[in-house]
Amino acid sequence: MALNEADTCRRYVVPKLQTAGWDDDPHRINEQVAFTDGRIIVSGRQGRRKPGKRADYILRFRPDMPIAVVEAKPSYATPGHGLQQAKDYAEILGLRFAYATNGYGVVEFDYTTGLEREIEAFPTPDELWGRLLNSESLSAQEADRLLTPAYHLSGKSPRYYQEIAINRAVQAVLQGRRRILLTMATGTGKTVVAFQICWKLWSSRWNRTDDYRRPRILYLADRNVLVDDPMAKIFAPFGDARWKIEGGVANKSREMYFAIYQAIAHDERRPGLYREYAPDFFDLIIVDECHRGSAKDNSNWRAILEHFEPAFQIGMTATPRRQDNADTYRYFGDPIYQYSLRQGIDDGFLAPYRVHRIITTWDAAGWRPSRGELDRYGREIPDDEYQTNDFERVVSLKARTEAVAAHLTEFLKKTDRYGKTIVFCVDQEHADEMRRALNNLNTDLTSQNSDYVCRVTSDEGGIGRGHLSNFQDVERPTPVILTTSQMLTTGIDAPTVHNVVLVRIINSMTEFKQIIGRGTRVRDDYGKYFFSILDYTGSATRLFADPDFDGDPSIETEQHIDEEGQPTEDETVLTPEEESETDGGVIVDTLPPDDDGPAERRKFYFDGGQVEIAAHLVYELDADGSQLRVVRFTDYTAEKVRTLYRNAAQLREQWADPDHRSEIIDKLAERGIDFDELATIADQPDADPLDLLCHIAFNAPLRTRRERAQRLRSEKQDFFDQYGPEASEVLFELLDKYTEHGTAQFVIPDVLEVPPISEHGNILQIARYFGGENQLIEAVRQLQTLLYAA
């Protein structure tokens, strides 16, 4: 008798694996392992997940060291039937051995040799481990340290990609690679990876000189928030081994050190605290957000890394190589592991997004002052044609700021007024004006919660950090809106951010990805499945069009550029130590003076004029996972409908059948198409869903639900006449509900339990009017078929 897959696994596969020793401690057989969460598909204002990837078996040499994947198929399939799937999973999981079986035969693919062969039994754990060590040229001591357990007492084990990054980094250190780079998208848990790397090396007593001692490790970043939070939380298991280098004190008695560059770097006031430590003091340095200047050739922060040249150095960044971060890749070398934003979204670990491109009349056509126009301070505004790039840099336009604030307020009212929102402004002054405008447009809420909208920039100091902490707290409803400029572009973990708002031009892909990362956290328990990007400057739509955006990270041709090739002054990513002052590790926006002296204001302020929203375009992220692209929702819907149905006639034929209609609705929902959202964007709230789909996809005439219902009443009276008065009245009332609310009103028995239909009696009484339950269901089915007959 042929066995299905479950029976094959139970009767044959598990016993074979047990015979090979995979169930003997410390080895592990992980069964039915869901290693991704499943891509999130946005449908309307709701998110739903596709099924995640699930491996039948993952074989582990140690609990933290997966080594092979096994795919089982029914006994009637050939042994190698599941091998391609096993290989696909092995490549995703970074494993070197893939197996397929039907319970009787086994097929192996060995990535260390490239050989595929049929075998009688699964290899033993020691056999596979020996093959792996041989292919990786790992010594016995290196192998023992690589197998040092990770820290699991927190209750959260690393995800598959984090496990790959941890093991590859530890292996690279053990094998003597001194410069190591990990590229992982914002929101994928780089800090967790850094902690586990440090923990495994610290626990195994690895050190650069191979003495019997624990290593001295430095965790280095450019902002206090990037150091203080990990030190207090994720790195807490290190206990008293932790120490933050600050206040000019060079403590040398600990093992797990934390510091920001600014606290130890050379400046005009001090020679550099880092020189208090010998060049060979640290065994390992972790450089968080390493693209932010530490590896730049002419950076004085680079001097810190060069001083500690004997140490092993691991750089961590969220951004693939581009011209604006090429120095990072030149210094650390090619990444040993990369996990992109695209992969994170495909796996369901990161939230997808919807892009709103909003254009004001002044952004669309430019703004020009009247001849002799004076600004707020009585200065004549130079006669020129000012564009988006000039707004809030050269000239401050109060009416534009207020128009943006009004539009954002209306957007929140339509979606969620308590949906946490970060507004990126041009500078601190602009952030303050935006905060004030938003506050005054939401006085019904600010009168109850004075912190509903707050500015968080370096000027606020401790108060701003307090607002930020409350904003990050998922249990606190306020603050809801934070206005900022540079401070929140990176390193801020706020898992329930629903809206990222761009009111300043972003020219750097590196900074753009960091900003987008503010919204990519997923929180299923709080209903956070996706986020919106509101783009008032065109930055998002322009950078999404860049072919490098969200593609798999790739290494570009290395290109050195001279002084003339550096980014212009319009570039918005600033190397902090060169173009900003710092205050306690937080980037401070500086206001460069005019040529007339430091007391002069750097821009003109125009408080008059009227500005309106000229256009609001909505773009969608492709939901099928084939590529990350930005398309109009109506165009996207038309494309998906045409791939499913050849023409309008085929779609109408299937839609008329209630069962087929449910399948159509499910198929479209899986592709992120929600009818309420489609009707809103197409500005056709009264259209029947079928007619709206046919109109958008096949340019068919558009009908409203009322027109369909009236046609049925007038042309198919004989259908209603075959039933008694009560039954006919029920059918007419069903049509009325359809006219008002749509096809969801044909769901039996739910619709029979609400007025006015429920006034005819209970469900059994209503069914009797039609001659019984089956006749009632058939009548409603026939009503729907006739409704969509033409």
PDB file of C-alpha atoms in Angstrom, residues 163-309:
ATOM      1  CA  GLU A 163      22.448  31.685  12.956  1.00  0.00           C
ATOM      2  CA  ILE A 164      24.268  31.696   9.610  1.00  0.00           C
ATOM      3  CA  ALA A 165      25.796  35.123  10.299  1.00  0.00           C
ATOM      4  CA  ILE A 166      26.878  34.120  13.820  1.00  0.00           C
ATOM      5  CA  ASN A 167      28.518  30.852  12.789  1.00  0.00           C
ATOM      6  CA  ARG A 168      30.237  32.308   9.727  1.00  0.00           C
ATOM      7  CA  ALA A 169      31.628  35.253  11.690  1.00  0.00           C
ATOM      8  CA  VAL A 170      32.891  33.050  14.522  1.00  0.00           C
ATOM      9  CA  GLN A 171      34.451  30.660  12.007  1.00  0.00           C
ATOM     10  CA  ALA A 172      36.119  33.542  10.166  1.00  0.00           C
ATOM     11  CA  VAL A 173      37.629  34.811  13.437  1.00  0.00           C
ATOM     12  CA  LEU A 174      38.806  31.334  14.436  1.00  0.00           C
ATOM     13  CA  GLN A 175      40.472  30.893  11.050  1.00  0.00           C
ATOM     14  CA  GLY A 176      42.373  34.158  11.398  1.00  0.00           C
ATOM     15  CA  ARG A 177      40.443  36.572   9.178  1.00  0.00           C
ATOM     16  CA  ARG A 178      41.077  39.974  10.773  1.00  0.00           C
ATOM     17  CA  ARG A 179      38.635  42.155   8.833  1.00  0.00           C
ATOM     18  CA  ILE A 180      35.088  40.852   8.605  1.00  0.00           C
ATOM     19  CA  LEU A 181      31.913  42.477   7.261  1.00  0.00           C
ATOM     20  CA  LEU A 182      28.276  41.484   7.795  1.00  0.00           C
ATOM     21  CA  THR A 183      25.610  43.232   5.708  1.00  0.00           C
ATOM     22  CA  MET A 184      22.122  42.805   7.156  1.00  0.00           C
ATOM     23  CA  ALA A 185      19.056  44.952   6.518  1.00  0.00           C
ATOM     24  CA  THR A 186      17.750  47.279   9.194  1.00  0.00           C
ATOM     25  CA  GLY A 187      15.371  45.450  11.511  1.00  0.00           C
ATOM     26  CA  THR A 188      16.917  42.006  11.059  1.00  0.00           C
ATOM     27  CA  GLY A 189      18.659  41.897  14.435  1.00  0.00           C
ATOM     28  CA  LYS A 190      22.299  42.837  13.867  1.00  0.00           C
ATOM     29  CA  THR A 191      22.710  43.518  17.593  1.00  0.00           C
ATOM     30  CA  VAL A 192      21.544  40.002  18.466  1.00  0.00           C
ATOM     31  CA  VAL A 193      24.078  38.621  15.993  1.00  0.00           C
ATOM     32  CA  ALA A 194      26.841  40.765  17.524  1.00  0.00           C
ATOM     33  CA  PHE A 195      25.940  39.584  21.019  1.00  0.00           C
ATOM     34  CA  GLN A 196      26.008  35.889  20.088  1.00  0.00           C
ATOM     35  CA  ILE A 197      29.343  36.277  18.274  1.00  0.00           C
ATOM     36  CA  CYS A 198      30.824  37.902  21.365  1.00  0.00           C
ATOM     37  CA  TRP A 199      29.220  35.342  23.676  1.00  0.00           C
ATOM     38  CA  LYS A 200      30.548  32.301  21.788  1.00  0.00           C
ATOM     39  CA  LEU A 201      34.081  33.699  21.560  1.00  0.00           C
ATOM     40  CA  TRP A 202      34.032  34.901  25.180  1.00  0.00           C
ATOM     41  CA  SER A 203      32.639  31.618  26.504  1.00  0.00           C
ATOM     42  CA  SER A 204      35.167  29.553  24.553  1.00  0.00           C
ATOM     43  CA  ARG A 205      38.035  31.697  25.909  1.00  0.00           C
ATOM     44  CA  TRP A 206      39.220  32.517  22.416  1.00  0.00           C
ATOM     45  CA  ASN A 207      41.687  35.369  22.225  1.00  0.00           C
ATOM     46  CA  ARG A 208      44.149  36.765  19.749  1.00  0.00           C
ATOM     47  CA  THR A 209      47.233  35.432  21.566  1.00  0.00           C
ATOM     48  CA  ASP A 210      45.748  32.014  22.393  1.00  0.00           C
ATOM     49  CA  ASP A 211      46.361  32.510  26.125  1.00  0.00           C
ATOM     50  CA  TYR A 212      44.087  30.948  28.739  1.00  0.00           C
ATOM     51  CA  ARG A 213      41.867  33.966  29.316  1.00  0.00           C
ATOM     52  CA  ARG A 214      38.673  35.480  28.070  1.00  0.00           C
ATOM     53  CA  PRO A 215      38.945  37.970  25.211  1.00  0.00           C
ATOM     54  CA  ARG A 216      38.720  41.731  25.646  1.00  0.00           C
ATOM     55  CA  ILE A 217      36.033  42.984  23.280  1.00  0.00           C
ATOM     56  CA  LEU A 218      35.097  46.553  22.285  1.00  0.00           C
ATOM     57  CA  TYR A 219      31.615  47.316  20.927  1.00  0.00           C
ATOM     58  CA  LEU A 220      31.943  50.601  19.038  1.00  0.00           C
ATOM     59  CA  ALA A 221      29.245  52.885  17.578  1.00  0.00           C
ATOM     60  CA  ASP A 222      28.660  56.565  16.858  1.00  0.00           C
ATOM     61  CA  ARG A 223      25.621  57.287  19.032  1.00  0.00           C
ATOM     62  CA  ASN A 224      24.885  56.717  22.695  1.00  0.00           C
ATOM     63  CA  VAL A 225      21.566  55.067  21.905  1.00  0.00           C
ATOM     64  CA  LEU A 226      23.394  52.463  19.800  1.00  0.00           C
ATOM     65  CA  VAL A 227      25.586  51.595  22.760  1.00  0.00           C
ATOM     66  CA  ASP A 228      23.515  52.163  25.905  1.00  0.00           C
ATOM     67  CA  ASP A 229      20.501  50.117  24.837  1.00  0.00           C
ATOM     68  CA  PRO A 230      22.437  46.966  23.780  1.00  0.00           C
ATOM     69  CA  MET A 231      24.688  47.193  26.842  1.00  0.00           C
ATOM     70  CA  ALA A 232      21.714  47.372  29.220  1.00  0.00           C
ATOM     71  CA  LYS A 233      19.533  44.778  27.494  1.00  0.00           C
ATOM     72  CA  ILE A 234      20.881  42.313  24.947  1.00  0.00           C
ATOM     73  CA  PHE A 235      24.414  42.183  26.410  1.00  0.00           C
ATOM     74  CA  ALA A 236      23.131  41.920  30.022  1.00  0.00           C
ATOM     75  CA  PRO A 237      24.275  38.252  30.328  1.00  0.00           C
ATOM     76  CA  PHE A 238      27.878  39.508  30.378  1.00  0.00           C
ATOM     77  CA  GLY A 239      27.119  40.945  33.830  1.00  0.00           C
ATOM     78  CA  ASP A 240      30.025  42.719  35.542  1.00  0.00           C
ATOM     79  CA  ALA A 241      32.290  42.057  32.571  1.00  0.00           C
ATOM     80  CA  ARG A 242      30.621  45.072  30.900  1.00  0.00           C
ATOM     81  CA  TRP A 243      32.039  48.587  30.979  1.00  0.00           C
ATOM     82  CA  LYS A 244      31.268  51.752  29.057  1.00  0.00           C
ATOM     83  CA  ILE A 245      34.277  53.917  28.280  1.00  0.00           C
ATOM     84  CA  GLU A 246      33.242  57.520  28.967  1.00  0.00           C
ATOM     85  CA  GLY A 247      34.082  60.536  31.038  1.00  0.00           C
ATOM     86  CA  GLY A 248      37.760  60.382  30.162  1.00  0.00           C
ATOM     87  CA  VAL A 249      38.316  57.248  32.260  1.00  0.00           C
ATOM     88  CA  ALA A 250      40.236  54.344  30.671  1.00  0.00           C
ATOM     89  CA  ASN A 251      39.231  51.334  32.779  1.00  0.00           C
ATOM     90  CA  LYS A 252      41.277  48.239  31.857  1.00  0.00           C
ATOM     91  CA  SER A 253      39.896  45.607  34.243  1.00  0.00           C
ATOM     92  CA  ARG A 254      36.841  44.419  32.287  1.00  0.00           C
ATOM     93  CA  GLU A 255      36.264  42.229  29.240  1.00  0.00           C
ATOM     94  CA  MET A 256      33.175  43.542  27.384  1.00  0.00           C
ATOM     95  CA  TYR A 257      33.681  47.240  26.641  1.00  0.00           C
ATOM     96  CA  PHE A 258      31.300  49.701  24.988  1.00  0.00           C
ATOM     97  CA  ALA A 259      32.144  53.129  23.588  1.00  0.00           C
ATOM     98  CA  ILE A 260      31.113  55.785  21.115  1.00  0.00           C
ATOM     99  CA  TYR A 261      33.795  57.246  18.855  1.00  0.00           C
ATOM    100  CA  GLN A 262      33.254  60.736  20.189  1.00  0.00           C
ATOM    101  CA  ALA A 263      34.119  59.670  23.749  1.00  0.00           C
ATOM    102  CA  ILE A 264      37.505  58.215  22.818  1.00  0.00           C
ATOM    103  CA  ALA A 265      38.478  60.055  19.602  1.00  0.00           C
ATOM    104  CA  HIS A 266      40.986  62.866  19.228  1.00  0.00           C
ATOM    105  CA  ASP A 267      39.575  66.407  19.024  1.00  0.00           C
ATOM    106  CA  GLU A 268      40.744  69.938  19.696  1.00  0.00           C
ATOM    107  CA  ARG A 269      40.225  69.498  23.443  1.00  0.00           C
ATOM    108  CA  ARG A 270      41.953  66.149  24.041  1.00  0.00           C
ATOM    109  CA  PRO A 271      44.479  63.848  22.375  1.00  0.00           C
ATOM    110  CA  GLY A 272      42.171  60.837  22.209  1.00  0.00           C
ATOM    111  CA  LEU A 273      41.267  58.509  25.085  1.00  0.00           C
ATOM    112  CA  TYR A 274      41.781  55.485  22.864  1.00  0.00           C
ATOM    113  CA  ARG A 275      45.547  56.048  23.124  1.00  0.00           C
ATOM    114  CA  GLU A 276      45.314  55.123  26.819  1.00  0.00           C
ATOM    115  CA  TYR A 277      44.819  51.540  25.629  1.00  0.00           C
ATOM    116  CA  ALA A 278      47.715  49.651  24.053  1.00  0.00           C
ATOM    117  CA  PRO A 279      47.216  48.769  20.363  1.00  0.00           C
ATOM    118  CA  ASP A 280      47.014  45.077  21.281  1.00  0.00           C
ATOM    119  CA  PHE A 281      44.694  45.565  24.279  1.00  0.00           C
ATOM    120  CA  PHE A 282      41.511  44.456  22.496  1.00  0.00           C
ATOM    121  CA  ASP A 283      41.191  41.053  20.881  1.00  0.00           C
ATOM    122  CA  LEU A 284      37.978  41.859  19.002  1.00  0.00           C
ATOM    123  CA  ILE A 285      36.213  45.079  17.978  1.00  0.00           C
ATOM    124  CA  ILE A 286      32.587  45.091  16.804  1.00  0.00           C
ATOM    125  CA  VAL A 287      31.850  48.213  14.727  1.00  0.00           C
ATOM    126  CA  ASP A 288      28.094  48.840  14.584  1.00  0.00           C
ATOM    127  CA  GLU A 289      26.690  50.881  11.680  1.00  0.00           C
ATOM    128  CA  CYS A 290      30.222  50.861  10.266  1.00  0.00           C
ATOM    129  CA  HIS A 291      29.135  52.686   7.088  1.00  0.00           C
ATOM    130  CA  ARG A 292      28.698  55.891   9.109  1.00  0.00           C
ATOM    131  CA  GLY A 293      32.265  57.089   8.707  1.00  0.00           C
ATOM    132  CA  SER A 294      34.577  54.903  10.797  1.00  0.00           C
ATOM    133  CA  ALA A 295      36.152  53.268   7.753  1.00  0.00           C
ATOM    134  CA  LYS A 296      36.342  56.423   5.639  1.00  0.00           C
ATOM    135  CA  ASP A 297      39.915  56.922   4.446  1.00  0.00           C
ATOM    136  CA  ASN A 298      40.304  60.485   5.770  1.00  0.00           C
ATOM    137  CA  SER A 299      38.194  60.059   8.912  1.00  0.00           C
ATOM    138  CA  ASN A 300      39.747  60.766  12.280  1.00  0.00           C
ATOM    139  CA  TRP A 301      37.589  57.901  13.539  1.00  0.00           C
ATOM    140  CA  ARG A 302      39.527  55.655  11.157  1.00  0.00           C
ATOM    141  CA  ALA A 303      42.565  56.404  13.321  1.00  0.00           C
ATOM    142  CA  ILE A 304      40.902  54.482  16.173  1.00  0.00           C
ATOM    143  CA  LEU A 305      40.587  51.329  14.095  1.00  0.00           C
ATOM    144  CA  GLU A 306      44.134  51.721  12.794  1.00  0.00           C
ATOM    145  CA  HIS A 307      45.448  52.197  16.340  1.00  0.00           C
ATOM    146  CA  PHE A 308      43.896  48.852  17.293  1.00  0.00           C
ATOM    147  CA  GLU A 309      45.145  47.190  14.119  1.00  0.00           C
TER     148      GLU A 309
END
